[in-house]
Short mmCIF file of C-alpha atoms in Angstrom, two decimals:
data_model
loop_
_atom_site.label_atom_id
_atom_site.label_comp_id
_atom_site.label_asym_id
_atom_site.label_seq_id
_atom_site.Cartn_x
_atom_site.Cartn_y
_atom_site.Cartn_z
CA UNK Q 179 0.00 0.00 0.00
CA UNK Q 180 1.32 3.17 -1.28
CA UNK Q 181 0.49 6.38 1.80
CA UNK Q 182 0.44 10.11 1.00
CA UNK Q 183 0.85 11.71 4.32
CA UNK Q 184 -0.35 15.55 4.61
CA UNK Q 185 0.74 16.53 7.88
CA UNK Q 186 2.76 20.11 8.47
CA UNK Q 187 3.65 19.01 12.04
CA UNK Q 188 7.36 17.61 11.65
CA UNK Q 189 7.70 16.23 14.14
CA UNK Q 190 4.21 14.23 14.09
CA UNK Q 191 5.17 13.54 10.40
CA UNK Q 192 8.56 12.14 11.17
CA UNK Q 193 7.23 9.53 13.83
CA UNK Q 194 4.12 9.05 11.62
CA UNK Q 195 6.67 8.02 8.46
CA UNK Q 196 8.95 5.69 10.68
CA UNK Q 197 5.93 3.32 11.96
CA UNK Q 198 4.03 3.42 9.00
CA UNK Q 199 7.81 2.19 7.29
CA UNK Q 200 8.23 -0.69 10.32
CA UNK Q 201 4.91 -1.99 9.18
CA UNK Q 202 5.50 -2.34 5.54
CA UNK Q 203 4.11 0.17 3.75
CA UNK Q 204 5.47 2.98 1.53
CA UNK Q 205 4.84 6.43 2.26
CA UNK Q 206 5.53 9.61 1.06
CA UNK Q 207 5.00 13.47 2.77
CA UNK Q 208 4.13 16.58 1.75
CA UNK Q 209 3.39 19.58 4.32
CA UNK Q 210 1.04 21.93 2.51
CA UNK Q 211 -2.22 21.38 1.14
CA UNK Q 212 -1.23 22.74 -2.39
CA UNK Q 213 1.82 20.00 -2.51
CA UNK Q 214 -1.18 17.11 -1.54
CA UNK Q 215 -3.08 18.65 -4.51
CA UNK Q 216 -0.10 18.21 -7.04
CA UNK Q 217 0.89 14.93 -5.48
CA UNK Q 218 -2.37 13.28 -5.94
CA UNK Q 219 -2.95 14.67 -9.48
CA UNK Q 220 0.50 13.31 -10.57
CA UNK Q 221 0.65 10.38 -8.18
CA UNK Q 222 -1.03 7.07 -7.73
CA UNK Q 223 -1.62 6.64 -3.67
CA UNK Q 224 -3.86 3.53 -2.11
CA UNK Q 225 -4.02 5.86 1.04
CA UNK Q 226 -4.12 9.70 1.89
CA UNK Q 227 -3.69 10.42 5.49
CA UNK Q 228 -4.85 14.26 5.53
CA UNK Q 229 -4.11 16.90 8.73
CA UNK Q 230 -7.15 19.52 8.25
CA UNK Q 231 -4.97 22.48 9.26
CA UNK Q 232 -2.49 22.94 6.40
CA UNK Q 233 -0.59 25.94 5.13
CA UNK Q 234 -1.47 27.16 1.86
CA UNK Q 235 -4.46 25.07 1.64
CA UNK Q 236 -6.94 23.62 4.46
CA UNK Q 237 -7.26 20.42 4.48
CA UNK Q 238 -10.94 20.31 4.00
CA UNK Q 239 -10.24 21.89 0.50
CA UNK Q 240 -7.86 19.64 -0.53
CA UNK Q 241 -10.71 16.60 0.11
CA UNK Q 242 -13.00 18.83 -1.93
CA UNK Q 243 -11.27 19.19 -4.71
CA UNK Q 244 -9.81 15.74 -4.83
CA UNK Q 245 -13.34 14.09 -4.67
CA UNK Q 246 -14.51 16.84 -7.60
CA UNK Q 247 -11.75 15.37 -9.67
CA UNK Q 248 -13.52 11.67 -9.16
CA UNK Q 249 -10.18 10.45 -7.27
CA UNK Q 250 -12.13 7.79 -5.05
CA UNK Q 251 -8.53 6.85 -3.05
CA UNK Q 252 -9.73 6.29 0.72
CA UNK Q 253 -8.87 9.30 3.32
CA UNK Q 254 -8.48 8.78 6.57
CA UNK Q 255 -9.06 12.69 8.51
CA UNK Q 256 -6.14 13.16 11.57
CA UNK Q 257 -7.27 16.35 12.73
CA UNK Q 258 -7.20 18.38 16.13
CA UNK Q 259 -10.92 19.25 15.45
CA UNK Q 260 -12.56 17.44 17.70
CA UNK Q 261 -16.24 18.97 17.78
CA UNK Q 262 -18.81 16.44 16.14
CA UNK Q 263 -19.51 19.30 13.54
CA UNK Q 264 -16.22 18.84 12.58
CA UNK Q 265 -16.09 15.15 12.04
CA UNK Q 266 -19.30 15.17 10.13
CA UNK Q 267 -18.16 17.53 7.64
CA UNK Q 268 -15.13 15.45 7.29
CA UNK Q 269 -16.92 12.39 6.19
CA UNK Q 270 -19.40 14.34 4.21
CA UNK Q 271 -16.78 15.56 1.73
CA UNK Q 272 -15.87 12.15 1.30
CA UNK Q 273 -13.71 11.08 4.05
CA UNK Q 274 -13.47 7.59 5.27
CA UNK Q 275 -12.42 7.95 8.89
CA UNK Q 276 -11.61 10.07 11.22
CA UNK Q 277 -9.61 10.50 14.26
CA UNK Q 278 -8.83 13.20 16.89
CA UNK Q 279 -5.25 14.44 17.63
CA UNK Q 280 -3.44 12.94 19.68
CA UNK Q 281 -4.58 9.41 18.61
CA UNK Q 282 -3.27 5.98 19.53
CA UNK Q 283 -0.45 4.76 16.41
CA UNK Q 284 -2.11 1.03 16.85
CA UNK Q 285 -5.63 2.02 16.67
CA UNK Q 286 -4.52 4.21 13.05
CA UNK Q 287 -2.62 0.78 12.34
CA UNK Q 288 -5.93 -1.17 12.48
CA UNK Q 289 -8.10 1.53 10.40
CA UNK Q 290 -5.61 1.46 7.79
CA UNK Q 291 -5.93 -2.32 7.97
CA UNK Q 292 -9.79 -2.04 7.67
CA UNK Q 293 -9.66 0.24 4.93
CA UNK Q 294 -6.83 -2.56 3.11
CA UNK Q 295 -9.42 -5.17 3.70
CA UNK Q 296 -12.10 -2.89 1.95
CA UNK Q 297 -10.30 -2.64 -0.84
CA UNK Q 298 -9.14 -5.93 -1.20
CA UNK Q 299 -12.98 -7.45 -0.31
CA UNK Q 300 -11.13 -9.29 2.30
CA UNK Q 301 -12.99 -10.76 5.26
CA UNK Q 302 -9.73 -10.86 7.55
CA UNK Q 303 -6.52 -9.53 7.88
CA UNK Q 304 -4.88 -11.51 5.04
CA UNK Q 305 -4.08 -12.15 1.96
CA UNK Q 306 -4.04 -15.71 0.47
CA UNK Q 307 -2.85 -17.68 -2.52
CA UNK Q 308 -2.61 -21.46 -1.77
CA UNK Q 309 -0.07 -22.44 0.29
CA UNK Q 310 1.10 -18.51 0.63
CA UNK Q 311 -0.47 -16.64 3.17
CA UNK Q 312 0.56 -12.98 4.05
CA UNK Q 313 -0.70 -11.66 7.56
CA UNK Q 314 -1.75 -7.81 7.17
CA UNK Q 315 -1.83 -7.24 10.91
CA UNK Q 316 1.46 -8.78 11.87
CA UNK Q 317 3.63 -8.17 8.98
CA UNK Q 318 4.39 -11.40 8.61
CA UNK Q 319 4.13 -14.56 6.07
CA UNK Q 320 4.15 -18.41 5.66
CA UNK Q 321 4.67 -20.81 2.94
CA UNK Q 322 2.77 -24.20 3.17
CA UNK Q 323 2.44 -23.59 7.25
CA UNK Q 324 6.20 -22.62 7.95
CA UNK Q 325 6.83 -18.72 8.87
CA UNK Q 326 9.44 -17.39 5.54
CA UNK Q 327 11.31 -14.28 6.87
CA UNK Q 328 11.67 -11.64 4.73
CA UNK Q 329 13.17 -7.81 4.04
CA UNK Q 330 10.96 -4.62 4.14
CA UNK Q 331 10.99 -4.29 1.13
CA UNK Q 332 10.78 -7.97 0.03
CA UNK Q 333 7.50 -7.76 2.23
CA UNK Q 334 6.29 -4.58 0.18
CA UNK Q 335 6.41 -6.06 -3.44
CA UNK Q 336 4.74 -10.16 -2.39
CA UNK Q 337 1.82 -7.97 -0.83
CA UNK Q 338 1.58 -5.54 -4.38
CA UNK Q 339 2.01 -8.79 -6.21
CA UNK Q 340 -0.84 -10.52 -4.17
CA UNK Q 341 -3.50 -7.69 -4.11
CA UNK Q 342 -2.89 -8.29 -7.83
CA UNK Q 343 -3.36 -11.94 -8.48
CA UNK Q 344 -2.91 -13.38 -11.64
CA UNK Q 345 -2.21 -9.70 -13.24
CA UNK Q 346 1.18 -8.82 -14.94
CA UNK Q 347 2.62 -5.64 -12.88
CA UNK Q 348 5.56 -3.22 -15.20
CA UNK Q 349 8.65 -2.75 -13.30
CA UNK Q 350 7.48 0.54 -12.95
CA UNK Q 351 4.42 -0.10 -11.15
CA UNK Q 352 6.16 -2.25 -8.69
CA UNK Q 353 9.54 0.19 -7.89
CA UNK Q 354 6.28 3.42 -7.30
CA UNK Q 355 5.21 0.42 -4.41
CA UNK Q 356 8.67 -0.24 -3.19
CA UNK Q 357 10.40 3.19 -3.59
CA UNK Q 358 9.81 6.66 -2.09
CA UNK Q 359 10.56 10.43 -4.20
CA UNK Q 360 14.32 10.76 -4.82
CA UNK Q 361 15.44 7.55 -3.76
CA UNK Q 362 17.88 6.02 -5.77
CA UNK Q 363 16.39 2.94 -7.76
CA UNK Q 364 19.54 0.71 -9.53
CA UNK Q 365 18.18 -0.75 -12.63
CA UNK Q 366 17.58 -4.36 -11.13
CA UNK Q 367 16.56 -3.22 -8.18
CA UNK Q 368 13.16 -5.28 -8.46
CA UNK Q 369 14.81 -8.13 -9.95
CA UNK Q 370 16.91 -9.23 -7.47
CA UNK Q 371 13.89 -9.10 -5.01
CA UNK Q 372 11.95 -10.87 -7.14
CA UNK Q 373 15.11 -13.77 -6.86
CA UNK Q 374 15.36 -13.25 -3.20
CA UNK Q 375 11.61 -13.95 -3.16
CA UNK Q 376 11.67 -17.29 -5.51
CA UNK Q 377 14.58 -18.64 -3.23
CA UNK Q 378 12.29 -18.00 -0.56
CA UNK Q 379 9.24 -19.43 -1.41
CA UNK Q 380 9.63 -21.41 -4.43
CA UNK Q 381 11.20 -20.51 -7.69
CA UNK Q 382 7.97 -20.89 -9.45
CA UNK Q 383 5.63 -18.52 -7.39
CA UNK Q 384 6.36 -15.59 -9.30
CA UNK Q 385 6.80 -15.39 -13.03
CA UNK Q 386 8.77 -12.90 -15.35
CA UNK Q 387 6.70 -11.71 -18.57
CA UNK Q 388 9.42 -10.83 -20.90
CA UNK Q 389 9.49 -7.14 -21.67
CA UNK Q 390 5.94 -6.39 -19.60
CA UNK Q 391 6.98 -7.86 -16.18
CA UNK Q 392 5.77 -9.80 -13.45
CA UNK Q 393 2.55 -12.39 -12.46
CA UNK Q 394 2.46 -14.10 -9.07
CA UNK Q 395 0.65 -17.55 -9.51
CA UNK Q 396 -0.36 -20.25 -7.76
CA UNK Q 397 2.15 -23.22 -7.63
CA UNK Q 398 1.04 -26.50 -7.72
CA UNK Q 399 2.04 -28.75 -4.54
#
């Protein structure tokens, strides 16, 4: 799952981008509502996680506009508003949650699972292709019953791959899930993951496309 955070408090943002990193998922930040704007118009995101009180442009503005544009991608509100009029504007421009400031990390941990599981039409916390299972809520994954151990970022492209079953993902659309604005990306960056993940698992659980990219499939016991 791909985050844009909009939050102008540093130092909220910079513990905000360091848990949301420890549990997988890859997250970018901007700190004014006009940067969320141009970040979500030139950006694909599976997750906004929008402050109210922005700089340059409130928060409430930026949800406006985004949901005029059609952009359906879930919002979750973190807001020091606390008044019920608040909250129900919120999720009458098209929020999908809301919490108060200060909030409990594990309980935002959860919603951001629920909203996962919305998206995904999963019933639990998990994600499932025979033998492969990949726990949401505890980062973690097993191969025909036995726990595999893998990288951050290993961990990051087996989820993309199986919210995408049977699908062909570009390089491209799998280094925007694994890599953040301005990071360095080596040419094979994806490739070699994609090895550390067959020796793994099984060297048959993903499969190269030549020249479009990659399909995980079900292996055959």
């Amino acid at each position: 799952m791909r985050i844009l955070l909009v939050e102008d408090d540093e130092l909220l943002a910079v513990g905000l981008l360091t848990a949301l990193q420890r549990a997988n998922y890859s997250v970018e930040h901007v700190a004014d509502g006009a940067k969320a704007i141009r970040a979500l118009a030139d950006n694909s995101f599976d997750l906004v996680i929008l402050d109210l009180g922005l700089p340059k442009l409130d928060g409430s503005d930026v949800l406006k506009q985004t949901r005029a544009k059609g952009n359906d991608v879930p919002v979750i509100i973190l807001s020091a508003r606390d008044s019920t009029t608040d909250r129900i504007i919120g999720l009458d421009l098209g929020a999908d949650d809301y919490m108060v400031k200060p909030f409990d990390l594990e309980e935002l941990l959860a919603r951001i699972r629920v909203l996962e599981r919305r998206r995904s039409g999963l019933p639990v916390n998990q994600l499932q292709l025979g033998d492969l299972v990949l726990d949401l809520g505890s980062s973690s994954v097993s191969w025909k019953g036995q726990p595999v151990e893998l990288q951050r970022l290993e961990f990051i492209l087996l989820k993309r791959l199986l919210e995408n079953p049977q699908q062909i993902l570009s390089r491209a659309q799998l280094e925007e899930a694994l890599y953040g604005w301005g990071e360095g990306v080596e040419s094979n960056a994806v490739d070699v993951h994609v090895h550390h993940l067959r020796k793994k698992i099984s060297p048959a659980i993903i499969k190269t496309i030549r020249g479009v990219g990659y399909r995980i499939g079900q292996v055959q016991a």
